[in-house]
XYZ file of C-alpha atoms in Angstrom:
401
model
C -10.276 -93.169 -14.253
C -11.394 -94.745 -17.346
C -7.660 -97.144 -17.569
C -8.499 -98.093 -13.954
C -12.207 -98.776 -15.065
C -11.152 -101.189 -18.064
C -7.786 -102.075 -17.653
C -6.854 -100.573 -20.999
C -3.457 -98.324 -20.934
C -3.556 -94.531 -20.635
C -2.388 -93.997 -24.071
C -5.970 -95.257 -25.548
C -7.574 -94.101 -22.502
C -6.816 -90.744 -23.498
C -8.236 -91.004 -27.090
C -11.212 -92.788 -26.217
C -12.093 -89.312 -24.321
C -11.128 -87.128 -27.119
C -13.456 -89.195 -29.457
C -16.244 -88.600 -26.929
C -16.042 -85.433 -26.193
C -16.004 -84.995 -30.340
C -18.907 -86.877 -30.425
C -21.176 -84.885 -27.919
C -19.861 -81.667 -29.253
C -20.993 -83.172 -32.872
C -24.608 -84.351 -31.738
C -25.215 -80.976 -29.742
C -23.952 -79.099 -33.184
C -26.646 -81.339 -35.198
C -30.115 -80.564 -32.102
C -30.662 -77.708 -33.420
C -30.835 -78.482 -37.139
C -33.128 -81.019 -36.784
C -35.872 -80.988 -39.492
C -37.863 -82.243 -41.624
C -39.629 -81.957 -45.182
C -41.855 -80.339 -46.920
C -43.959 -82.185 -49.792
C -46.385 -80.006 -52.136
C -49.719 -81.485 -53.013
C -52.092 -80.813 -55.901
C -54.643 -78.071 -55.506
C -52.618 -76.156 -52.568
C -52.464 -78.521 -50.256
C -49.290 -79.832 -48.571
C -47.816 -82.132 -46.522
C -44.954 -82.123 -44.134
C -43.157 -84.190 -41.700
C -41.775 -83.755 -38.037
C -38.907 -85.027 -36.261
C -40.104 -86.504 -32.819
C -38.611 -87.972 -29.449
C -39.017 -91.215 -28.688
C -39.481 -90.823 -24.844
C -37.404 -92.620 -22.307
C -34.392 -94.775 -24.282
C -32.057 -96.908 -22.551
C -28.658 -97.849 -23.359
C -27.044 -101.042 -22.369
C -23.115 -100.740 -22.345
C -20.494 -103.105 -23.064
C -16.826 -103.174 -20.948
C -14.352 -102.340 -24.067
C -15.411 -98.710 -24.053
C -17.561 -98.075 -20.939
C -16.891 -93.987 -21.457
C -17.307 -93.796 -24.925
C -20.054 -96.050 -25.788
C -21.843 -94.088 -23.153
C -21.511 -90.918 -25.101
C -22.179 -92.714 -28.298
C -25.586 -93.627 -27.340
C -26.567 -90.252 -24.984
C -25.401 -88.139 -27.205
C -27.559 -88.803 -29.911
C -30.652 -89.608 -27.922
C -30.248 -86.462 -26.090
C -29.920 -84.436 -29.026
C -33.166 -86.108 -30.870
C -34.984 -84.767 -27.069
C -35.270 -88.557 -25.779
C -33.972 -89.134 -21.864
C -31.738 -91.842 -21.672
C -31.436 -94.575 -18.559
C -28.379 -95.798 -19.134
C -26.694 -99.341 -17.709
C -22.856 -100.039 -17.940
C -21.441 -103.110 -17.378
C -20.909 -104.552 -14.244
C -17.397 -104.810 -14.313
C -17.175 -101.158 -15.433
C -19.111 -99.149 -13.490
C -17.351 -96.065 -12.662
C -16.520 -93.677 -15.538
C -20.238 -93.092 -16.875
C -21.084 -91.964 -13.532
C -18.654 -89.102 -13.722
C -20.474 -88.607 -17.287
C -23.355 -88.229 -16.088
C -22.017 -85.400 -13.500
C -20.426 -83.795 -16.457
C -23.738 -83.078 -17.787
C -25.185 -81.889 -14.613
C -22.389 -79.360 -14.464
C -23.177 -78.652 -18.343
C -27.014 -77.765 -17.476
C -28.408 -80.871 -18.669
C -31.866 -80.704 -16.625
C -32.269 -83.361 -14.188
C -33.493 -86.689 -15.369
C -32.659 -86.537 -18.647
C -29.276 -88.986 -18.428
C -29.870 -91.107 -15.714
C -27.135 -93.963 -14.484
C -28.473 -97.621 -12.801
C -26.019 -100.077 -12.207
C -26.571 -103.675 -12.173
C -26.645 -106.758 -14.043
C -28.614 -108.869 -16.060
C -31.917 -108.207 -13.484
C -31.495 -104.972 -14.230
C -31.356 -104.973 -18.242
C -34.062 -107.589 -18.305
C -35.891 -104.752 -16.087
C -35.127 -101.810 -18.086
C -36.048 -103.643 -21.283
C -39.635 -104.980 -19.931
C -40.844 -101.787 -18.330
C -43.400 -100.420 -20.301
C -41.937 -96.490 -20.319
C -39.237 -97.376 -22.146
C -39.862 -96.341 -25.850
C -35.983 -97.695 -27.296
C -33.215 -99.800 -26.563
C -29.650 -99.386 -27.514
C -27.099 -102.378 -26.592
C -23.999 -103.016 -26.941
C -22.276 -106.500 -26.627
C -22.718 -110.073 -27.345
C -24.479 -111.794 -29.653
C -26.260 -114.128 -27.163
C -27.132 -111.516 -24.647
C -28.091 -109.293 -28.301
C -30.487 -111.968 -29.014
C -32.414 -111.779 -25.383
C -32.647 -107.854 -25.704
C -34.478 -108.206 -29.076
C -36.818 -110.829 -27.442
C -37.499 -108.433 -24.639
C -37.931 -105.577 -26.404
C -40.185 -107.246 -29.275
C -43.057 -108.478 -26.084
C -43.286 -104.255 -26.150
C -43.014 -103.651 -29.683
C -40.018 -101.454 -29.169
C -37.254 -100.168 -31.420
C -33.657 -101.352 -30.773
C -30.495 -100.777 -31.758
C -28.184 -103.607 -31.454
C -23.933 -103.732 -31.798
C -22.596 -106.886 -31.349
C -19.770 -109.394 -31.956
C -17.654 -109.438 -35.191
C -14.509 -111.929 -36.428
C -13.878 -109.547 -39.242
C -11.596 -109.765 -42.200
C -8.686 -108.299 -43.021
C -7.229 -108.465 -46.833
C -4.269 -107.689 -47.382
C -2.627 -107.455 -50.788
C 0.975 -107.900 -52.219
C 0.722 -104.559 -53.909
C 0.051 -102.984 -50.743
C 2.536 -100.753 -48.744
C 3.638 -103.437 -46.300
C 4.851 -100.724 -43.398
C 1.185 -99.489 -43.495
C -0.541 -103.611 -43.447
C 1.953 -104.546 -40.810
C 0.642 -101.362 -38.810
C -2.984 -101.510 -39.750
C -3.151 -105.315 -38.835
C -1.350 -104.627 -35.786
C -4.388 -101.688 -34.562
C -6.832 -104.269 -36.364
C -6.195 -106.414 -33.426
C -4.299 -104.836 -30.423
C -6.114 -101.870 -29.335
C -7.581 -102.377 -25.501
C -5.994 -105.566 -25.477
C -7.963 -107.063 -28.570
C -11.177 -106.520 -26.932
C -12.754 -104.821 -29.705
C -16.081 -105.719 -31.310
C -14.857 -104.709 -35.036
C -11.163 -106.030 -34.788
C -10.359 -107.771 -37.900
C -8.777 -110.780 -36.238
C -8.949 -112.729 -39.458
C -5.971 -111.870 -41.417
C -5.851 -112.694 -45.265
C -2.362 -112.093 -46.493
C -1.549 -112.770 -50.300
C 0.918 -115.810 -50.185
C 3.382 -113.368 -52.901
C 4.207 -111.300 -49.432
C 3.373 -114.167 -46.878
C 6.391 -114.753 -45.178
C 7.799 -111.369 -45.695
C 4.667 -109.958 -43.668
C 4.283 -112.727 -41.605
C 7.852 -112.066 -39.761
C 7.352 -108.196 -40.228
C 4.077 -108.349 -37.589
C 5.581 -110.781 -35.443
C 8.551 -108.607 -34.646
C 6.205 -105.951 -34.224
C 3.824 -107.605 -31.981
C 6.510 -108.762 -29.731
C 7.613 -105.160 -29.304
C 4.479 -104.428 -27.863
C 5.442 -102.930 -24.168
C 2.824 -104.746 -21.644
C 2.511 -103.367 -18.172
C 0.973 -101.092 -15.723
C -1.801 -99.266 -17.810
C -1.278 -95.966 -16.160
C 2.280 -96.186 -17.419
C 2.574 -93.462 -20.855
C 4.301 -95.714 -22.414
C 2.125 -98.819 -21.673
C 0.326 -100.049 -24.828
C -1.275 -103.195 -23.707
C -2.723 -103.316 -20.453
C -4.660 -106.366 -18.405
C -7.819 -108.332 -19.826
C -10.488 -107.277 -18.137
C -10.994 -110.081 -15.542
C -9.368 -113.867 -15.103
C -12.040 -115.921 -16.429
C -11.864 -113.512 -19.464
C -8.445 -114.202 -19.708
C -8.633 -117.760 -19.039
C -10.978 -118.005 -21.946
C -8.484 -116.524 -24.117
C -5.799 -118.359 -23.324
C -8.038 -121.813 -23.815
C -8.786 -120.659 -27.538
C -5.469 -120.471 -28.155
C -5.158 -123.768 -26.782
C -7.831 -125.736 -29.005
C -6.084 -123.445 -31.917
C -3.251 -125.662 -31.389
C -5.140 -128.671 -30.970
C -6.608 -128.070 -34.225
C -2.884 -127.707 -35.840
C -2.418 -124.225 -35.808
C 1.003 -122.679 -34.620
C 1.677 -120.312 -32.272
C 4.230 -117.989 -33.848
C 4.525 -115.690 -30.972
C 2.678 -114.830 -27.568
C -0.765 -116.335 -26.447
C 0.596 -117.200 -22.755
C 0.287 -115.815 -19.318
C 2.387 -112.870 -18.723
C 3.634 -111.567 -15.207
C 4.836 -108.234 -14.904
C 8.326 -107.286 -13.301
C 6.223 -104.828 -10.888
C 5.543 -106.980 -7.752
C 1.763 -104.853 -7.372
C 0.934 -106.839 -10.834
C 1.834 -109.682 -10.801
C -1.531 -110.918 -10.278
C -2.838 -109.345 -12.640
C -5.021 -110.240 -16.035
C -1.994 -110.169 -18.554
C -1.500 -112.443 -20.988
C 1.438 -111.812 -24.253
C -0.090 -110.826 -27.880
C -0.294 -113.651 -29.983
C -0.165 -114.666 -33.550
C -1.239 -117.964 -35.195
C -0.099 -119.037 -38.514
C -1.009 -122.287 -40.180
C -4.618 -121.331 -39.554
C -7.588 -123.075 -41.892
C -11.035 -121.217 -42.312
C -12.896 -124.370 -40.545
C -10.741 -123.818 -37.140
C -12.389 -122.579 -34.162
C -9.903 -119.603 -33.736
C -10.826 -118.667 -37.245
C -14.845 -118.366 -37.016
C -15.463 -117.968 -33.395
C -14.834 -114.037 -31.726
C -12.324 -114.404 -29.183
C -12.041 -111.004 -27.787
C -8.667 -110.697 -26.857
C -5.196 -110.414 -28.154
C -5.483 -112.996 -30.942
C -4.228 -112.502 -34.693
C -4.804 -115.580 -37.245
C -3.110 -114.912 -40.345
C -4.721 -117.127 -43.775
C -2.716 -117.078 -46.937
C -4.438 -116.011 -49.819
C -4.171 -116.411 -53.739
C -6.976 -114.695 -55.387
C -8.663 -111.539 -55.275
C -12.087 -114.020 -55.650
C -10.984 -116.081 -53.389
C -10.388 -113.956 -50.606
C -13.642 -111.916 -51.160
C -14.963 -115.471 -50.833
C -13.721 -116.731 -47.377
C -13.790 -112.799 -45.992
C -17.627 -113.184 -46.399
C -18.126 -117.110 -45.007
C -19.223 -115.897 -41.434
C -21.780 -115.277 -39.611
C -20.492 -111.928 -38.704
C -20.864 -108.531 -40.342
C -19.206 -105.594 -38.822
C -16.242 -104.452 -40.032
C -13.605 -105.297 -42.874
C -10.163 -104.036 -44.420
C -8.426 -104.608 -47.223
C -4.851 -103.340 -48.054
C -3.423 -102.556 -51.580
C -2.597 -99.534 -53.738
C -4.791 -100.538 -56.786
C -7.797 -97.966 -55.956
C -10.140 -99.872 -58.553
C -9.541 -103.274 -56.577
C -9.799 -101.449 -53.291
C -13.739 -100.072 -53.781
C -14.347 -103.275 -56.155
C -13.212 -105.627 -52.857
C -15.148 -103.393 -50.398
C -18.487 -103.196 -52.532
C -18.443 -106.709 -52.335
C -17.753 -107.062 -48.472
C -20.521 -108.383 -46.789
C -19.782 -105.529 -43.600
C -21.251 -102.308 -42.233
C -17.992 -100.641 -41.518
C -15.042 -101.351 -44.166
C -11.632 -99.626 -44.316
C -9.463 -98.726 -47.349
C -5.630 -99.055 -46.162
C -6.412 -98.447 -42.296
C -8.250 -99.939 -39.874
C -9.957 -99.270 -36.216
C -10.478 -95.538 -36.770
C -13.720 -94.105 -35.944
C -14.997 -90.000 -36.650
C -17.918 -89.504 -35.083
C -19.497 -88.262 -38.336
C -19.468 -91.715 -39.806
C -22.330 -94.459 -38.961
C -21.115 -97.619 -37.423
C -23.222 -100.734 -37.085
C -23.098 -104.245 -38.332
C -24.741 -106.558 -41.382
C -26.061 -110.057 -39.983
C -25.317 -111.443 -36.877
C -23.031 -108.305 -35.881
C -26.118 -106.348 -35.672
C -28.545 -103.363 -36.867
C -29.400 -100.060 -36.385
C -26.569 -97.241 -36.631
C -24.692 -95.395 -34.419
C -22.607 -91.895 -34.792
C -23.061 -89.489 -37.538
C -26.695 -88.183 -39.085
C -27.511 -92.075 -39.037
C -28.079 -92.062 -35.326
C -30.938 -89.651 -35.730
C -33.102 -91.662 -37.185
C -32.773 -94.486 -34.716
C -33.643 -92.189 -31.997
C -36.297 -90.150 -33.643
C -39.691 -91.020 -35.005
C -41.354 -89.410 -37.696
C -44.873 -87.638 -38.056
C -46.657 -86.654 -41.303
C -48.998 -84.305 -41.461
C -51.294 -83.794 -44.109
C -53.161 -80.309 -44.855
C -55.658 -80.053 -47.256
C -55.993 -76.042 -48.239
C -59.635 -76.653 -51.035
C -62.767 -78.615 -49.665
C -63.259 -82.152 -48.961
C -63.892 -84.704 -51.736
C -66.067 -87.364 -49.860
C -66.776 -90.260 -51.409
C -70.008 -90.772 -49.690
């Protein structure tokens, strides 16, 4: 259901339900160890705090991951005793509607997870309405930047995931099998539509060309077809004007003197019942600068640009020159230079020689423009909780009157 939902093939399809059936298992594990502190006071007296509900929360869901972010943001919100409305994207409405049957059969009390579909009307409705205590999105920068306007006429809390163009650094010392893989999930997975894909490739000139025709290869082996297909790994973008804005990056990329080294055209399946489809072939630029379009704007499709690098300053440098925040890599088998490199990453999610994996138990969220607020692990419980103090005084009152 959820590869004819998205377009995305089976093969991630499946994992994308394993990690969200981990995560509601993981936020139903934390409900009931909920707590708070205890704080001892002069004279007796003490003080404590309580871990409260918000109220009614609302999640607004992106396309990429209609299944998963769904769980993401329910999971937690339910576990912190919130009810959640929650909105998927119009052009993926179907699989959070079976999640929200799952929990029905699971005893979840009516009301509690609650599905409208809609568009924009219906966002800009949710995030108005004066019951709502929280909002949760997930998506664009531009539409990230109306929520927060909404939401701040009601004084209300929101969580906010957005775009990314993140960097990936890759070092000649590194294990080159393992940075031609990692920068291969850093920008492939559901057809490169992935918020925290690190699209920007720095690759130490020492092992330029060597890596350079390693990935290629790779990426051209990438089997594109019917999604439902096991042995599919890149599936249709999700619509043709998504596609068609794609394809027109890759264009102006060009334009701007960058070369395509592989892919980055329309792609027609042998299978007659697809040819109409969204496809378009992986691609990889080289010859990219850090001013060109392809290199600071997120594309959100299958699009690798690879920048040669010579310093270890340098790259930290450029990796940080964007407006972006969410993710980062960096590749190399010196472990000082690996936590030296990501301490000085300007990102809220950074990956020592891997990329695009995501526990549950860790907190995910952007720095800057990518975003704030956290989602998955303990993090998430604070962004749908609020906390009480209490104060009790155990002697008399000193009044100053």
């Amino acid at each position: 259901m959820e590869t004819i939902n998205n377009g995305k093939s089976i093969f991630e399809a499946l994992v994308d339900i394993d990690v969200s059936w981990q995560c509601v298992q993981y936020y139903a594990g934390l409900a009931g160890s909920l707590a708070g502190q205890h704080i001892q006071l002069p004279g007796g007296s003490f003080a404590y705090t309580r871990r409260e509900p918000l109220g009614v929360c609302v999640g607004i869901g992106a396309w990429n991951y209609p299944f998963q972010i769904a769980c993401w943001k329910s999971a937690p919100a339910l576990a912190c005793g919130n009810a959640m409305i929650f909105k998927p994207s119009p052009f993926t409405p179907i699989s959070v509607v079976l999640l929200a049957e799952i929990y029905s059969e699971a005893g979840v009390p009516k009301g509690l997870f609650n599905v409208v579909q809609g568009g924009a009307a219906t966002g800009q409705f949710l995030c108005h309405h004066p019951d709502v205590a929280k909002v949760s999105f997930t998506g664009s920068v531009p539409t990230g930047i109306k929520i927060m306007e909404m939401a701040a006429k009601g004084i209300k809390p929101v969580t906010l995931e957005l775009g990314g163009k993140s960097p990936l650094i890759i070092f000649s010392d590194c294990v080159l099998e393992n940075a031609v893989k990692g920068a291969l999930m850093a920008n492939f997975l559901t057809q490169g539509e992935v918020c925290c894909n690190g699209t920007r490739v720095f690759v130490q000139r020492e092992i330029l060309q060597v890596f350079t025709k390693a990935v290629v290869q790779q990426t051209q082996n990438i089997k594109i077809g019917d999604p439902l297909l096991e042995d599919t790994r890149m599936g249709p973008l999700i619509n043709r004007p998504h596609l068609e804005k794609v394809l027109s990056f890759i264009k102006q990329a060009k334009e701007q003197g960058a070369e395509v080294l592989c892919g980055g055209e329309p792609y027609v399946p042998d299978d007659p019942k697809l040819q109409n489809g969204f496809y378009m072939s992986p691609c990889i630029l080289g010859n990219c600068e850090d001013n060109m379009t392809c290199v600071k704007e997120e594309i959100f499709g299958p699009v690798m640009s690879i920048l040669p690098f010579d310093s270890e300053e340098e790259a930290l440098e450029r990796a940080n020159s964007t407006r972006f925040g969410l993710a980062a890599g960096v590749f190399t088998r010196d472990i000082q230079r690996a936590h030296r490199v990501v301490a000085g990453l300007q990102a809220g999610m950074c990956f020592i020689n891997n990329y695009n994996v995501s526990p549950v138990e860790l907190p995910f969220g952007g720095y800057k423009m990518s975003g704030f607020g956290r989602e998955n692990g303990e993090a998430a419980i604070e962004y749908y909780s609020q906390l009480k103090t209490v104060c009790v005084e155990m002697g008399d009152v000193e009044s100053a009157f």
